[in-house]
mmCIF file of C-alpha atoms and ligand atoms in Angstrom:
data_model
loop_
_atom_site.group_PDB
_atom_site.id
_atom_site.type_symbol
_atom_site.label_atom_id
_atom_site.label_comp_id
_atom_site.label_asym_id
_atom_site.label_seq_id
_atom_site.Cartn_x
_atom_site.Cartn_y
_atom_site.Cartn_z
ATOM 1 C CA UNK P 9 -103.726 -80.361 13.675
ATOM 2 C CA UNK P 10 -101.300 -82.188 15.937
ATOM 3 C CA UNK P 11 -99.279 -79.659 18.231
ATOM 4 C CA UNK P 12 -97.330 -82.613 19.537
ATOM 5 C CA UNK P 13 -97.731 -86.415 18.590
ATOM 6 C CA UNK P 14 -95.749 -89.279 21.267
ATOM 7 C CA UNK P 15 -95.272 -91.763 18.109
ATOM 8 C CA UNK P 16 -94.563 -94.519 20.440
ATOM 9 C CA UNK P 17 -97.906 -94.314 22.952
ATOM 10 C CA UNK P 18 -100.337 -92.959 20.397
ATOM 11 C CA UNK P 19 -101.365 -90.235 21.799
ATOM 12 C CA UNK P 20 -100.986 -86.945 20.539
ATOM 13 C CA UNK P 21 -102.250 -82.868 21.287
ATOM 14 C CA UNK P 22 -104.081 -80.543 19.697
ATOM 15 C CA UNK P 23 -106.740 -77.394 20.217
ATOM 16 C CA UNK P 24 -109.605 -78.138 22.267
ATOM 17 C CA UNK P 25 -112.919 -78.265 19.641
ATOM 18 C CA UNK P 26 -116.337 -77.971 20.794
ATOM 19 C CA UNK P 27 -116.891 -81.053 20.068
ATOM 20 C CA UNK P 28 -114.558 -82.124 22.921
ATOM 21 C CA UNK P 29 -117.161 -80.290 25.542
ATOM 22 C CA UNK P 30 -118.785 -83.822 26.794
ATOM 23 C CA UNK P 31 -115.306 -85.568 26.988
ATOM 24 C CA UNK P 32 -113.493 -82.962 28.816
ATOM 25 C CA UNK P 33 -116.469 -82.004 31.200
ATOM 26 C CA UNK P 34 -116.442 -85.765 32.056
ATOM 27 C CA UNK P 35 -112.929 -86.175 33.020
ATOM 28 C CA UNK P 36 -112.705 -83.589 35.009
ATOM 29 C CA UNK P 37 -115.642 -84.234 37.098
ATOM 30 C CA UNK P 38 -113.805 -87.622 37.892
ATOM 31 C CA UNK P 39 -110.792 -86.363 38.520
ATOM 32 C CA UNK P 40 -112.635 -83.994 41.065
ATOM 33 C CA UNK P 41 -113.669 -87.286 42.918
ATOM 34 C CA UNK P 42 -110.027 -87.186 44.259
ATOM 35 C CA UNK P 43 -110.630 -83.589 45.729
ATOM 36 C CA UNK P 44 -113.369 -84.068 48.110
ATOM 37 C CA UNK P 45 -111.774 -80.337 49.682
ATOM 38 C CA UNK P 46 -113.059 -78.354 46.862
ATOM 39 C CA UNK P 47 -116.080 -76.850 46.555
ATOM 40 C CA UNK P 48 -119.038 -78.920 44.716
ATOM 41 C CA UNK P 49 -118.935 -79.637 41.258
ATOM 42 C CA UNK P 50 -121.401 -77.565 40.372
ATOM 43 C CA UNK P 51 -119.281 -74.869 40.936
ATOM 44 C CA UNK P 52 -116.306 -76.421 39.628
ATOM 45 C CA UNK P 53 -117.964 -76.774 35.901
ATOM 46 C CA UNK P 54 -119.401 -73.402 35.961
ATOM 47 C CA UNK P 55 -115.470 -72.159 36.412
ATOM 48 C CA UNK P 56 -114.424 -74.243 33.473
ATOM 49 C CA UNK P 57 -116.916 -73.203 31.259
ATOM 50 C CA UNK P 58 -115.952 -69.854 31.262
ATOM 51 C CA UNK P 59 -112.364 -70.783 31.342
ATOM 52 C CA UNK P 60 -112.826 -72.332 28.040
ATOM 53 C CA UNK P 61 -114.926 -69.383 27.016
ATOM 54 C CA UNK P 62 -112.575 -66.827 27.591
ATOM 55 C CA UNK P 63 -109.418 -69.015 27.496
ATOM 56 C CA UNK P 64 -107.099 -71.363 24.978
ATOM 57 C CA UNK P 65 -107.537 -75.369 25.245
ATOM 58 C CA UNK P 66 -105.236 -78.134 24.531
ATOM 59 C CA UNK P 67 -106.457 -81.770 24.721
ATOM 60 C CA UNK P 68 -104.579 -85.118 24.558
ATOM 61 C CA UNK P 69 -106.123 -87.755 22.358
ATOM 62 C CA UNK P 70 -105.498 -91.567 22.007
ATOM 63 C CA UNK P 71 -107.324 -93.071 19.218
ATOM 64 C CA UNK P 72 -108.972 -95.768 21.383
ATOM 65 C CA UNK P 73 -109.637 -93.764 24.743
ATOM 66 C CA UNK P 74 -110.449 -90.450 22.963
ATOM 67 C CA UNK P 75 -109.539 -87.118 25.167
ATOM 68 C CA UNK P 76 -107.482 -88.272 27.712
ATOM 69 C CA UNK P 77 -106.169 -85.099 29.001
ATOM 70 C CA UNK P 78 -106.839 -80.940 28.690
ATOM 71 C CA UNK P 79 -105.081 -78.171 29.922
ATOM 72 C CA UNK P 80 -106.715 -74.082 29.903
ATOM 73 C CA UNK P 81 -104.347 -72.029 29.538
ATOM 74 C CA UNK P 82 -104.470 -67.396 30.121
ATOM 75 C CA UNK P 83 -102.248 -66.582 27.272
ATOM 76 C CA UNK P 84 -101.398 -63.143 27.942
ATOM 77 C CA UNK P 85 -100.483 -64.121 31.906
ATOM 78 C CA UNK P 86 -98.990 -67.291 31.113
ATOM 79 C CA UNK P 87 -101.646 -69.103 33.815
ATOM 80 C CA UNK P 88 -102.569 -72.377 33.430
ATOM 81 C CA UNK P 89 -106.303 -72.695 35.367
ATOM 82 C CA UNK P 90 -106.500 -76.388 34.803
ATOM 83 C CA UNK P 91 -104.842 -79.321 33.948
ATOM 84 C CA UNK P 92 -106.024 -82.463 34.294
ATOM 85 C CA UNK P 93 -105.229 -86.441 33.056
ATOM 86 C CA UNK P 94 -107.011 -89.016 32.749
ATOM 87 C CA UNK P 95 -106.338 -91.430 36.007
ATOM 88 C CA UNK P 96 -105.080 -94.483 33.631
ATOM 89 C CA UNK P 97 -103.153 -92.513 31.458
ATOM 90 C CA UNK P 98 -101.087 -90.575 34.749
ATOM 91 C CA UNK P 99 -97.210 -91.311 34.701
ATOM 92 C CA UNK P 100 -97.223 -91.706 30.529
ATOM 93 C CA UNK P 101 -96.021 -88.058 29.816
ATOM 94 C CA UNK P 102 -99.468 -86.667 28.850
ATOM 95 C CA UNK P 103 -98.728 -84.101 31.321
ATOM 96 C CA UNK P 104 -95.407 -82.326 30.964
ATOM 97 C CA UNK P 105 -96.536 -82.892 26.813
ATOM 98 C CA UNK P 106 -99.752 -80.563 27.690
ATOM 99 C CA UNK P 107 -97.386 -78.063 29.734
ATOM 100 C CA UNK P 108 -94.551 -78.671 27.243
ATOM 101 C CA UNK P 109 -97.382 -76.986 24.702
ATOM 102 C CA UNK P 110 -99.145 -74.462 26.530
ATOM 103 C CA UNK P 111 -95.009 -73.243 27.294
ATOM 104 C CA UNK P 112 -94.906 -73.064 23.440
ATOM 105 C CA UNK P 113 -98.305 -71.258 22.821
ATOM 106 C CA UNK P 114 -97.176 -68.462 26.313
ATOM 107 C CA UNK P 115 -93.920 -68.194 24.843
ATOM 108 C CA UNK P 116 -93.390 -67.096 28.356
ATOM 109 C CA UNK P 117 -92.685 -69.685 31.625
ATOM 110 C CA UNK P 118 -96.147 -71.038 33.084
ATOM 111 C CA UNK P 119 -97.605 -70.461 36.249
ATOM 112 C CA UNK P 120 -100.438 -72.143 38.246
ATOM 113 C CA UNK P 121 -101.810 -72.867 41.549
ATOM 114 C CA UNK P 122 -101.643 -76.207 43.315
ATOM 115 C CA UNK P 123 -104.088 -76.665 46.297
ATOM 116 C CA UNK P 124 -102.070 -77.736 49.681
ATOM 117 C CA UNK P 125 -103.753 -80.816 49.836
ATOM 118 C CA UNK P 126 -103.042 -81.841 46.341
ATOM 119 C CA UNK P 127 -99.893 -84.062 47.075
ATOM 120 C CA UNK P 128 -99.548 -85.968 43.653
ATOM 121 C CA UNK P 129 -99.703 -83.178 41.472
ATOM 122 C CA UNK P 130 -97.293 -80.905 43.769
ATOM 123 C CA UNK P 131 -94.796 -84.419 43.614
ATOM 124 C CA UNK P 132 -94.949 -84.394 39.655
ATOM 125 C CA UNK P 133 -94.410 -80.718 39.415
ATOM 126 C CA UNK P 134 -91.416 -80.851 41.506
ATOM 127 C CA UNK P 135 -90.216 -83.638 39.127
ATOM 128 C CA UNK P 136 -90.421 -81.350 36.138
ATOM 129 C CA UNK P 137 -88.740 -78.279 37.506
ATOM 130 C CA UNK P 138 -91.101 -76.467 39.200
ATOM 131 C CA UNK P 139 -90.794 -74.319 41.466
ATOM 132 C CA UNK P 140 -92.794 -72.305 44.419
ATOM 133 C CA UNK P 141 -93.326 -68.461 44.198
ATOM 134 C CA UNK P 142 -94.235 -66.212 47.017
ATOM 135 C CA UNK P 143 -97.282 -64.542 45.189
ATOM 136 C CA UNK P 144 -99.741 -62.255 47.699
ATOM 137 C CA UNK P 145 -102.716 -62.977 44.681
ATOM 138 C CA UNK P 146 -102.581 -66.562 45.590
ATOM 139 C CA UNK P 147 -106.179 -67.796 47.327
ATOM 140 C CA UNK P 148 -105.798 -69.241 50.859
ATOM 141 C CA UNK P 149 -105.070 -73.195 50.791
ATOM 142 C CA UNK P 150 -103.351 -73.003 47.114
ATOM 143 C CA UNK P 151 -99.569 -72.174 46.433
ATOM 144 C CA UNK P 152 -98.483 -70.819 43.496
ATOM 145 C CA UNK P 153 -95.577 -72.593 41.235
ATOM 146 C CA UNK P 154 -93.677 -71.631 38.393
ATOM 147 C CA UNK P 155 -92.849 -73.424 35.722
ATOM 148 C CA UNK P 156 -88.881 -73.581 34.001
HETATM 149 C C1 COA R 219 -100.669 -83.813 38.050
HETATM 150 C C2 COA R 219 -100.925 -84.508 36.728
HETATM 151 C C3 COA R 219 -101.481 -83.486 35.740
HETATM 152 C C4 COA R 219 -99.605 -85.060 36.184
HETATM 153 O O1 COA R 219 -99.857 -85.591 34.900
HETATM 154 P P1 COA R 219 -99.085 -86.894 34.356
HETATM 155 O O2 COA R 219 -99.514 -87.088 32.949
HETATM 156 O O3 COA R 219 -99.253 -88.022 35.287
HETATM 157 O O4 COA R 219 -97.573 -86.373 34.424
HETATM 158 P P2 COA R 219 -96.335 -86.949 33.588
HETATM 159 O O5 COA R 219 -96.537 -88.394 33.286
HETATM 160 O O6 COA R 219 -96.078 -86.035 32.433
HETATM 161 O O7 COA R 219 -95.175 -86.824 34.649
HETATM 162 C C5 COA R 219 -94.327 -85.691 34.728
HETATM 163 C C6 COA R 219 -93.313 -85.925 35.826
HETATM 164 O O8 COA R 219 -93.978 -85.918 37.088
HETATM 165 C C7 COA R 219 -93.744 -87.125 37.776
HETATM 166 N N1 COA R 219 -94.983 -87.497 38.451
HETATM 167 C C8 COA R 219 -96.225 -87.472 37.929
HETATM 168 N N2 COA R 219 -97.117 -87.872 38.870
HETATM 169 C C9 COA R 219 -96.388 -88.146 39.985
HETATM 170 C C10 COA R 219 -96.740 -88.617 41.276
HETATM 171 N N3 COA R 219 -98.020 -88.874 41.583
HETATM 172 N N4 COA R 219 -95.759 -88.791 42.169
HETATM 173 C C11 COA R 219 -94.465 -88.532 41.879
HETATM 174 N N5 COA R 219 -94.072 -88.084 40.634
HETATM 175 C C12 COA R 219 -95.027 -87.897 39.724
HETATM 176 C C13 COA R 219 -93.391 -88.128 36.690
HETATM 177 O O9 COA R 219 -92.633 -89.211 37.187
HETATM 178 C C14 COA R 219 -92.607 -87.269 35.739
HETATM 179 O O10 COA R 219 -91.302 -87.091 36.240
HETATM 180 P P3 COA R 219 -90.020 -87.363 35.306
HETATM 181 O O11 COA R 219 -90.111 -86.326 34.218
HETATM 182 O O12 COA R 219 -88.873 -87.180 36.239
HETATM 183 O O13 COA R 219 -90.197 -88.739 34.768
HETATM 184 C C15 COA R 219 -101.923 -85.692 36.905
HETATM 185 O O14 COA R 219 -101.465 -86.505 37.951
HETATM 186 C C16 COA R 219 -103.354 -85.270 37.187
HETATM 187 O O15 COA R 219 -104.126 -84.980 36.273
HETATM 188 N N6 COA R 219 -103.736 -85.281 38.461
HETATM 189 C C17 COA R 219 -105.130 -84.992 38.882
HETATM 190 C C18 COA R 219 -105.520 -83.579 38.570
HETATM 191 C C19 COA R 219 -104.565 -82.605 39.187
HETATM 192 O O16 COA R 219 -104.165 -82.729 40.336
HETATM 193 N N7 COA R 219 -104.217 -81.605 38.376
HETATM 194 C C20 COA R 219 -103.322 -80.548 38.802
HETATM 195 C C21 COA R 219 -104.082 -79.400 39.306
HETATM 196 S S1 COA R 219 -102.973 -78.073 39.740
#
C-alpha cells in the first residue's frame, strides 16, 4: 500500500513491515557515522527497536535501492523520534514526503528534536517551515522544532 508515490523519481512510501528490520537498522547505523556526538550505536539501536515496537513506521522505497528512508512516528503526541535518509538519496524530497505522511497519519502538526550539532538537518527543517519551540522536556544539547 503506497501512502505517497513521487511518479517521476520512483520512489514511493508506505508502512514499515518486518521485513524492512535489516534495511532500516542498516541505514541508520550509517547515517549515525555522521554523529560521532551521540552515544554508541549500541545504544542507538536498542532505542529504535523499541521505537518501532511501541511506535508507527513509514519507509521510502525505490525499486532498485530498496528502503531508502524511515521515519517513527508517537501518534498520539505527534513526535517524530527518527527520521532518517539515505545519504544518496538527501535533497530528492524523500524527506518532507516522510514528514508530509507522518503529518497525515498525526492529523496534528509534528514535533521533534534536532541535536545542536546537527547543522544539515536543522538547515532543511528551516527550509520546510519549521520552527523552534521553547519546550522545558527537551534533553540538554537537542532543541525542539515544530513542524507547520
Ligand atoms: C535531514 C534529512 C532527513 C532531510 O531529508 P532530505 O530527504 O534530504 O530532505 P528533502 O530533500 O525533502 O528537503 C527538504 C527541504 O530541506 C532542504 N534541505 C535538505 N537538506 C538540506 C541541507 N543539508 N542544507 C540546506 N537545505 C537542505 C531542501 O532543499 C528542501 O528545501 P525546499 O523545500 O526549499 O526545496 C536528511 O538530510 C537526513 O536524513 N539527514 C541525516 C539524519 C538526520 O540528521 N536526521 C534528522 C534527525 S532530527
Amino acid at each position: 500500500m503506497a501512502l505517497l508515490l513521487h511518479q517521476g523519481a520512483g520512489w514511493k512510501i508506505r508502512p514499515y513491515a518486518r521485513a524492512d528490520n535489516v534495511s532500516v537498522e542498516t541505514l541508520f547505523l550509517d547515517c549515525l557515522d555522521a554523529f560521532p556526538w551521540r552515544s554508541g550505536p549500541v545504544d542507538e539501536l536498542i532505542r529504535l527497536r523499541q521505537t518501532l515496537r511501541l511506535s508507527r513506521c513509514i519507509v521510502a522505497e525505490e525499486p532498485h535501492a530498496g528502503v531508502i528512508g524511515f521515519l517513527t512516528l508517537k501518534r498520539k503526541s505527534s513526535y517524530v523520534p527518527h527520521l532518517f535518509v539515505a545519504e544518496d538519496w538527501r535533497l530528492c524530497g524523500v524527506g518532507s514526503g516522510l514528514l508530509e505522511v507522518a503529518r497525515d497519519l498525526a492529523r496534528a502538526p509534528l514535533s521533534l528534536d534536532v541535536d545542536d550539532q546537527n547543522a544539515l538537518a536543522m538547515k532543511a527543517y528551516l527550509a520546510m517551515g519549521w520552527t523552534e519551540k521553547v519546550d522545558t522536556s527537551t534533553r540538554p544539547g537537542q532543541r525542539r522544532l515544530t513542524g507547520p
